[in-house]
Short mmCIF file of C-alpha atoms in Angstrom, two decimals:
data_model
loop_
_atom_site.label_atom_id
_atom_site.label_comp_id
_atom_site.label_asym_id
_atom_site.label_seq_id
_atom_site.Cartn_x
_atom_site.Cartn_y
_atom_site.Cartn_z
CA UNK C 149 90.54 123.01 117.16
CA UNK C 150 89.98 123.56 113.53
CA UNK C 151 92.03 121.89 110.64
CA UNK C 152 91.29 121.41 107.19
CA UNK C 153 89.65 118.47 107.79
CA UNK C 154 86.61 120.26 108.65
CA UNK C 155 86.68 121.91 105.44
CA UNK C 156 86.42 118.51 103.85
CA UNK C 157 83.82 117.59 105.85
CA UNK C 158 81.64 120.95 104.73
CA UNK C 159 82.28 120.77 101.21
CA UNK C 160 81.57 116.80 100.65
CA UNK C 161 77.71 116.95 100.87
CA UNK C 162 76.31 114.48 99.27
CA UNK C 163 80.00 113.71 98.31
CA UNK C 164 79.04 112.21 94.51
CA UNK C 165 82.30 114.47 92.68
CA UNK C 166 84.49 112.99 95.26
CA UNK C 167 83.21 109.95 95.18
CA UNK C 168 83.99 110.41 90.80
CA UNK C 169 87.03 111.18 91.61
CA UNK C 170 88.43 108.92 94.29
CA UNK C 171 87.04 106.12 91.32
CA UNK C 172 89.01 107.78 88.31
CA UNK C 173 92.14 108.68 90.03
CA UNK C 174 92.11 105.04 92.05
CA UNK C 175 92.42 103.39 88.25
CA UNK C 176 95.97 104.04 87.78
CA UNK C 177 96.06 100.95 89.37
CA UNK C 178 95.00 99.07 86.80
CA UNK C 179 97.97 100.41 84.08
CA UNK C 180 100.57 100.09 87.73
CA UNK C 181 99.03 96.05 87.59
CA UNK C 182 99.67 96.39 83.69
CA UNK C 183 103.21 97.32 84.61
CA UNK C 184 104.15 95.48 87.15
CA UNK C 185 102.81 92.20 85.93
CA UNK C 186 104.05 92.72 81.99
CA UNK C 187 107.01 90.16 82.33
CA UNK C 188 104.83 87.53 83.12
CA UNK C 189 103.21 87.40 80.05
CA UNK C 190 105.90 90.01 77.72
CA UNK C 191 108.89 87.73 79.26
CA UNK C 192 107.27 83.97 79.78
CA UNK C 193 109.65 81.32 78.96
CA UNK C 194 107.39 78.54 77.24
CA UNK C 195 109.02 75.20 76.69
CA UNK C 196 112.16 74.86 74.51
CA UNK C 197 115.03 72.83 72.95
CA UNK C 198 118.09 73.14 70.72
CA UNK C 199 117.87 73.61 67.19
CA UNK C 200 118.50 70.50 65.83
CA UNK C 201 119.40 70.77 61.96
CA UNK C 202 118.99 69.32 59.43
CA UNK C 203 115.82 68.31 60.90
CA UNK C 204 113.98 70.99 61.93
CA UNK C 205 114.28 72.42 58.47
CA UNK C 206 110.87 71.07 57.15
CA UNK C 207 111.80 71.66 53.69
CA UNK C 208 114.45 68.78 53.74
CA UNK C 209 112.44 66.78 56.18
CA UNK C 210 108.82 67.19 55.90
CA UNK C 211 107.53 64.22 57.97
CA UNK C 212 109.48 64.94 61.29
CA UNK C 213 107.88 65.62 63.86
CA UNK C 214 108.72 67.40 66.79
CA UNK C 215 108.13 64.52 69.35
CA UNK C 216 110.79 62.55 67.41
CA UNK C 217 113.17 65.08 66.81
CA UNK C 218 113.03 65.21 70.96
CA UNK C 219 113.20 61.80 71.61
CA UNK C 220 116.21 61.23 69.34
CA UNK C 221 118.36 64.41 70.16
CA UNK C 222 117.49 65.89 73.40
CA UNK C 223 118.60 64.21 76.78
CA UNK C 224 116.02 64.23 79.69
CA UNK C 225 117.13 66.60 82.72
CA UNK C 226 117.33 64.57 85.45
CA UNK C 227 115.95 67.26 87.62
CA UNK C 228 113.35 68.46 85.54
CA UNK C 229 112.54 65.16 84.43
CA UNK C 230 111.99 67.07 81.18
CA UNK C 231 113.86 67.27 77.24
CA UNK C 232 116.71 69.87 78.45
CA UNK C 233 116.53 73.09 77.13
CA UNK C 234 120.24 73.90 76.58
CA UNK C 235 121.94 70.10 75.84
CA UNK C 236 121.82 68.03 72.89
CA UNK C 237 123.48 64.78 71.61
CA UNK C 238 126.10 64.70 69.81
CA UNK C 239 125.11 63.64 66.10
CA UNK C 240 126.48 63.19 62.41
CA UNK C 241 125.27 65.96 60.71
CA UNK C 242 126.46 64.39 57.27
CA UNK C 243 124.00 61.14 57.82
CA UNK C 244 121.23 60.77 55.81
CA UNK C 245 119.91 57.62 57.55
CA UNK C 246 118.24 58.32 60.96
CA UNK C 247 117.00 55.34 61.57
CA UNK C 248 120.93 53.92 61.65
CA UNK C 249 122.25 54.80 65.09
CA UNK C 250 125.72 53.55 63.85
CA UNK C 251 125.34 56.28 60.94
CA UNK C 252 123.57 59.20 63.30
CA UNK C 253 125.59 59.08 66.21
CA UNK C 254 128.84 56.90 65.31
CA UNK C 255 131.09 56.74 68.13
CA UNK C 256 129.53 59.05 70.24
CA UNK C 257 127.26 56.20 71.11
CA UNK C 258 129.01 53.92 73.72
CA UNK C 259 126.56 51.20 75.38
CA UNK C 260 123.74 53.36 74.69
CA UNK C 261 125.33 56.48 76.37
CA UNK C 262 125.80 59.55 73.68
CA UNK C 263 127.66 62.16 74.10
CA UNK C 264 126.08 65.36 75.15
CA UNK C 265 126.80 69.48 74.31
CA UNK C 266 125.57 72.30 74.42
CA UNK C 267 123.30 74.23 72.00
CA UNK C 268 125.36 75.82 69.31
CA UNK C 269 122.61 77.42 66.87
CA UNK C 270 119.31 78.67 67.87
CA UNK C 271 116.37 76.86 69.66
CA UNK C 272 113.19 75.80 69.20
CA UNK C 273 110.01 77.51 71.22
CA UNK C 274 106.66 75.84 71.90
CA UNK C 275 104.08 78.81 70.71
CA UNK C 276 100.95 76.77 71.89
CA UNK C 277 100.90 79.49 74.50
CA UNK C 278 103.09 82.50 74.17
CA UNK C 279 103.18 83.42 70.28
CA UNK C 280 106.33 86.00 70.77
CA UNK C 281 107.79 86.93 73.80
CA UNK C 282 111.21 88.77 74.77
CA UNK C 283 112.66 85.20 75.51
CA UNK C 284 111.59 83.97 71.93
CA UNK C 285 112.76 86.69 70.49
CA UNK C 286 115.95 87.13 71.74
CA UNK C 287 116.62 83.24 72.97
CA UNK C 288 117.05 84.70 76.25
CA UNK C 289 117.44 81.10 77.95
CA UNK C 290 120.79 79.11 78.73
CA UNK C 291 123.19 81.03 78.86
CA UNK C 292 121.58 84.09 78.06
CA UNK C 293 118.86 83.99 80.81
CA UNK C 294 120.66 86.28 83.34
CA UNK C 295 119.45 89.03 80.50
CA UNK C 296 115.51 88.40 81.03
CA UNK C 297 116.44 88.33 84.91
CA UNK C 298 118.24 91.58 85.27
CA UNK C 299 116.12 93.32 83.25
CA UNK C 300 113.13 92.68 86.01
CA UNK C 301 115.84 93.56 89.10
CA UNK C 302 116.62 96.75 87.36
CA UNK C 303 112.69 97.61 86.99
CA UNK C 304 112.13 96.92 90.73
CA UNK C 305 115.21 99.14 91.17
CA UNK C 306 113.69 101.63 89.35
CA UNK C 307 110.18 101.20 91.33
CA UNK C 308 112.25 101.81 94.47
CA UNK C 309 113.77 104.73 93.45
CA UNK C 310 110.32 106.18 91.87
CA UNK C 311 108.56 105.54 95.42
CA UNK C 312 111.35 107.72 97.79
CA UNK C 313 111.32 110.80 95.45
CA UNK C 314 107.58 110.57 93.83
CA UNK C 315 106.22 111.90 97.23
CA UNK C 316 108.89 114.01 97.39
CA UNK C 317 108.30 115.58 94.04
CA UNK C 318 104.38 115.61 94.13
CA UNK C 319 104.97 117.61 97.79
CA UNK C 320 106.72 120.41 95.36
CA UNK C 321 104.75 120.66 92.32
CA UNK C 322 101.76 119.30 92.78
CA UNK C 323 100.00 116.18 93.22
CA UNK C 324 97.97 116.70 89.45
CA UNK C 325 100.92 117.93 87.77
CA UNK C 326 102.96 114.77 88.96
CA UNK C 327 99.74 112.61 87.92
CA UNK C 328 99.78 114.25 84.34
CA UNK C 329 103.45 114.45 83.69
CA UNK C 330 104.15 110.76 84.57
CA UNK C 331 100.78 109.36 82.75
CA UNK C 332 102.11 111.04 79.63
CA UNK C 333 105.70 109.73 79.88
CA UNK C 334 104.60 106.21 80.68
CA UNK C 335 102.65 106.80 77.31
CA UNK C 336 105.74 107.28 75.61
CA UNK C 337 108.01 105.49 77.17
CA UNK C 338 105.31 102.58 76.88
CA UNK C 339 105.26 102.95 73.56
CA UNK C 340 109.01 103.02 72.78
CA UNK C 341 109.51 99.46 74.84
CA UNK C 342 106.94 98.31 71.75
CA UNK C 343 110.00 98.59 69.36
CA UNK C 344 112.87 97.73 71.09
CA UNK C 345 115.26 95.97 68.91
CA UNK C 346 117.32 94.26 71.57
CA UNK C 347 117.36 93.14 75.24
CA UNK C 348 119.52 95.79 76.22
CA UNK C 349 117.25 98.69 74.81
CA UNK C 350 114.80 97.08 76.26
CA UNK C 351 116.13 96.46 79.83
CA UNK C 352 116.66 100.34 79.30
CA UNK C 353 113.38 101.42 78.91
CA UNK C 354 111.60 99.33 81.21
CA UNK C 355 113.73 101.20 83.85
CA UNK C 356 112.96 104.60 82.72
CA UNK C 357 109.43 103.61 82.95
CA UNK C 358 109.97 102.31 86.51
CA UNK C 359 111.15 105.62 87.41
CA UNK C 360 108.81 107.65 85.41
CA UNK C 361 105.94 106.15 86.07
CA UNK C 362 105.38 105.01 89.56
CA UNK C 363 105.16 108.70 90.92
CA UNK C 364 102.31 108.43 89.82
CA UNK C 365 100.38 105.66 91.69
CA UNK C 366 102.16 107.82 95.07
CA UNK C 367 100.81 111.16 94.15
CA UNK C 368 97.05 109.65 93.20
CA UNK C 369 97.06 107.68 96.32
CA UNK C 370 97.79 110.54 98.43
CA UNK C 371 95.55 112.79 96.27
CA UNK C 372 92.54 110.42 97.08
CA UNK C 373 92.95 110.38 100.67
CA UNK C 374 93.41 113.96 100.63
CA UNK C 375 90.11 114.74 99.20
CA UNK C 376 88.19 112.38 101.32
CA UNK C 377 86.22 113.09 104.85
CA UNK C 378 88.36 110.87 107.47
CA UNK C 379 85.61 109.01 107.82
CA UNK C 380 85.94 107.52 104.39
CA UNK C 381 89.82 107.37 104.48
CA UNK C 382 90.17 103.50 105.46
CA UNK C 383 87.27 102.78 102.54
CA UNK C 384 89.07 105.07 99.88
CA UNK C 385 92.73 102.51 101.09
CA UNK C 386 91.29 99.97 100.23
CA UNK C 387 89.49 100.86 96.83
CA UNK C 388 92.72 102.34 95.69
CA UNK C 389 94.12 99.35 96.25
CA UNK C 390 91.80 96.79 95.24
CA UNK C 391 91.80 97.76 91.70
CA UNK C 392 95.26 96.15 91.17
CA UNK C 393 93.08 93.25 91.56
CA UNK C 394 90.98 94.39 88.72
CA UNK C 395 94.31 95.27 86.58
CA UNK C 396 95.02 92.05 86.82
CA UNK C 397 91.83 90.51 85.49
CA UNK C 398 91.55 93.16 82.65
CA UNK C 399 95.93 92.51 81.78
CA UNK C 400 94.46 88.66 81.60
CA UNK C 401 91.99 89.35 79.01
CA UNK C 402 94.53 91.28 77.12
CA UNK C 403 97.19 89.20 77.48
CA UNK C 404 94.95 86.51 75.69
CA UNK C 405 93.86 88.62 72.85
CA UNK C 406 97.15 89.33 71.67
CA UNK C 407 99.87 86.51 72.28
CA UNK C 408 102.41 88.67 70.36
CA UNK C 409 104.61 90.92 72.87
CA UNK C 410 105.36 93.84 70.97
CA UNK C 411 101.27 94.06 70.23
CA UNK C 412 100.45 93.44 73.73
CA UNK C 413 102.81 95.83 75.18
CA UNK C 414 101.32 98.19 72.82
CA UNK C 415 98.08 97.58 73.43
CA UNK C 416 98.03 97.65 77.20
CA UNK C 417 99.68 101.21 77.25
CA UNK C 418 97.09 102.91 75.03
CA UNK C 419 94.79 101.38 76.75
CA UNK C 420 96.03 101.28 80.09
CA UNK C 421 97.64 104.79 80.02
CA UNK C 422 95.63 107.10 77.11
CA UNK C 423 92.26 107.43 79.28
CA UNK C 424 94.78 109.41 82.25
CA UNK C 425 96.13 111.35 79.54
CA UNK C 426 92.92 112.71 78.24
CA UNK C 427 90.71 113.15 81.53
CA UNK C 428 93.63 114.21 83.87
CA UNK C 429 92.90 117.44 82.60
CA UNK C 430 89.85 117.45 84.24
CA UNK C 431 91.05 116.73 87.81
CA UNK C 432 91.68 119.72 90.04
CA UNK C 433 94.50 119.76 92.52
CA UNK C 434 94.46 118.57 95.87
CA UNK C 435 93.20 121.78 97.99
CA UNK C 436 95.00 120.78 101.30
CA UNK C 437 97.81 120.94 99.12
CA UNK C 438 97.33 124.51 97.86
CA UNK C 439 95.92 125.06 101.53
CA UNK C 440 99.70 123.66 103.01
CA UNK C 441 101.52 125.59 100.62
CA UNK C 442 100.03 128.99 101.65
CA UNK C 443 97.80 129.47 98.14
CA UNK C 444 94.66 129.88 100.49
CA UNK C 445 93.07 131.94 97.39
CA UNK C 446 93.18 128.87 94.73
CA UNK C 447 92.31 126.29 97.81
CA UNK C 448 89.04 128.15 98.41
CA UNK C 449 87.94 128.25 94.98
CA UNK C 450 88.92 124.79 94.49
CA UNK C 451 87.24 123.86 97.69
CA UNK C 452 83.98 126.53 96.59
CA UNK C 453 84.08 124.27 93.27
CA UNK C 454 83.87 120.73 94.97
CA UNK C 455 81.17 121.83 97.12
CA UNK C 456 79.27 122.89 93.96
CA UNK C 457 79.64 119.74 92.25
CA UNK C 458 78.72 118.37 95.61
CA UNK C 459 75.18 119.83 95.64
CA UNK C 460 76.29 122.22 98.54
CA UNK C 461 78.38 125.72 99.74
CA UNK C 462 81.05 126.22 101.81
CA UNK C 463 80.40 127.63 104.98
CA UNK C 464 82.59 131.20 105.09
CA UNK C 465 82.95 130.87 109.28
CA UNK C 466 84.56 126.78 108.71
CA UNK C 467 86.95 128.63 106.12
CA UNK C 468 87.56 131.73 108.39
CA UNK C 469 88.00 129.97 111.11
CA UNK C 470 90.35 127.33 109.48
CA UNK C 471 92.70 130.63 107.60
CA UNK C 472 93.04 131.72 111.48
CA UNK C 473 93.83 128.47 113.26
CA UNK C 474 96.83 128.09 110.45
CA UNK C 475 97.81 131.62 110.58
CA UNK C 476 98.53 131.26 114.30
#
């Protein structure tokens, strides 16, 4: 019994474009890590506190430090066992003596228990690790956090959505032309998240993304499997796969080279996206596709062109015999 299978199995000879091509196409991984991984390092929440002012305004006072500002204004969460990120004391902002807790905090200090409120202005960030983020940007903790939060549920929404109709899609048009066309809207879209001016826009984007992007990673790992012998098809899984792992050792390296959101989300879509864009071109179609889809003419030169590449010829009885077992 003859399916096209045994075509594959002709045409792979010493199997070296396959091999090419399982590699290049399997890399979309790395830019799907980029992706998927982004609010990690785009959205991390560093360390923060309330705004305290005068005092954080180093013009006025020069010698205060951070540590003391903390000490003095900030309450300790008692779960976190850490200076609360959306409390403060209640102070006198008039008093020009800090070192007078009579002055600072009048009667809001009873036996050594101030009053507390929340943050009314803006906050204060530790940078030692994150230089910018979303959440420094836009304050996006207290009150505000549900923002950074929904903005990642809407993404995965978007992922789930992309994965039902990308196979769906690539089935109709093509596995190549759903490769191409998302690559070069992720570059886009990728590069439009780079300037969002708010959370919302943002948020926005990040879902169109989702659902422009990820029918890609469905169409190139069917594509791959398509291509290969069966005997290669649980090796070819797993490389596809694998390289996530490698996304995310290549997303740490950029992710350390620029601490600044907007760059890194710039950089890791050229990078991660503009090599697809370029080479895709390159890539022919799946020819069980074309084969499926009745275009036996441009599966057999597709097929006659592997096996070329491949060092070899396809046999005209395998392909005979193959038209007539489907014509059945």
């Amino acid at each position: 019994m003859f399916s096209f299978d045994n075509v594959i199995d002709d045409i792979t000879g010493n199997g070296i474009f396959q091999i090419l091509l399982v590699l290049f196409v399997s890399c979309i991984s790395c830019p799907n890590c980029f992706t998927i991984t982004a609010s990690v390092f785009i959205g991390g929440m560093p360390d923060s506190r309330c705004r305290i002012e005068p005092y954080d305004n180093s013009t006025i006072f020069p010698n205060a430090t951070n540590d003391q500002i903390t000490k003095m204004f900030i309450p300790i969460n008692e779960l976190t066992k850490k200076p609360d990120r959306c409390l403060k004391y209640l102070y006198n902002v008039t008093c020009s003596d800090t070192q007078d807790p009579t002055c600072l905090f009048g009667n809001n200090d009873t036996n050594n228990v101030k009053t507390m409120v929340n943050c009314d202005a803006e906050y204060i960030f530790d940078r030692s690790l994150f230089q910018e983020t979303i959440v420094t940007e836009w304050d996006l903790v207290c009150d505000k956090m549900t923002s950074s939060f929904a903005s990642s549920s809407l993404f995965y929404l978007g992922v789930l959505f992309a994965s039902l109709y990308g196979g769906f899609v690539s089935d109709r048009i093509g596995r190549m032309t759903v490769y191409r066309a998302s690559t070069i809207l992720a570059l886009v879209v990728g590069v439009s998240i780079s300037f969002s001016p708010n959370i919302q826009t943002y948020t926005a984007l990040r879902l169109i993304m989702a659902l422009v992007y990820f029918p890609c990673v469905v169409s190139g790992f069917v594509y791959v499997i398509e291509i290969s012998p069966k005997r290669w098809r649980t090796l070819v899984g797993m490389v596809f796969n694998s390289i996530f792992g490698l996304g995310s050792m290549v997303f740490s390296l950029l992710a350390i080279t620029w601490r600044d959101w907007r760059a890194l989300q710039l950089a890791k879509t050229i990078i991660g996206f503009g090599p697809f864009v370029l080479l895709s071109w390159f890539i022919p179609e799946s020819p069980r596709l074309q084969f499926a889809k009745n275009k036996w003419r441009q599966a057999r030169r597709t097929c006659e062109m592997m096996a070329k590449r491949n060092k070899t010829v396809l046999s005209d009885d395998i392909w005979r015999k193959t038209e007539e077992h489907f014509a059945e």
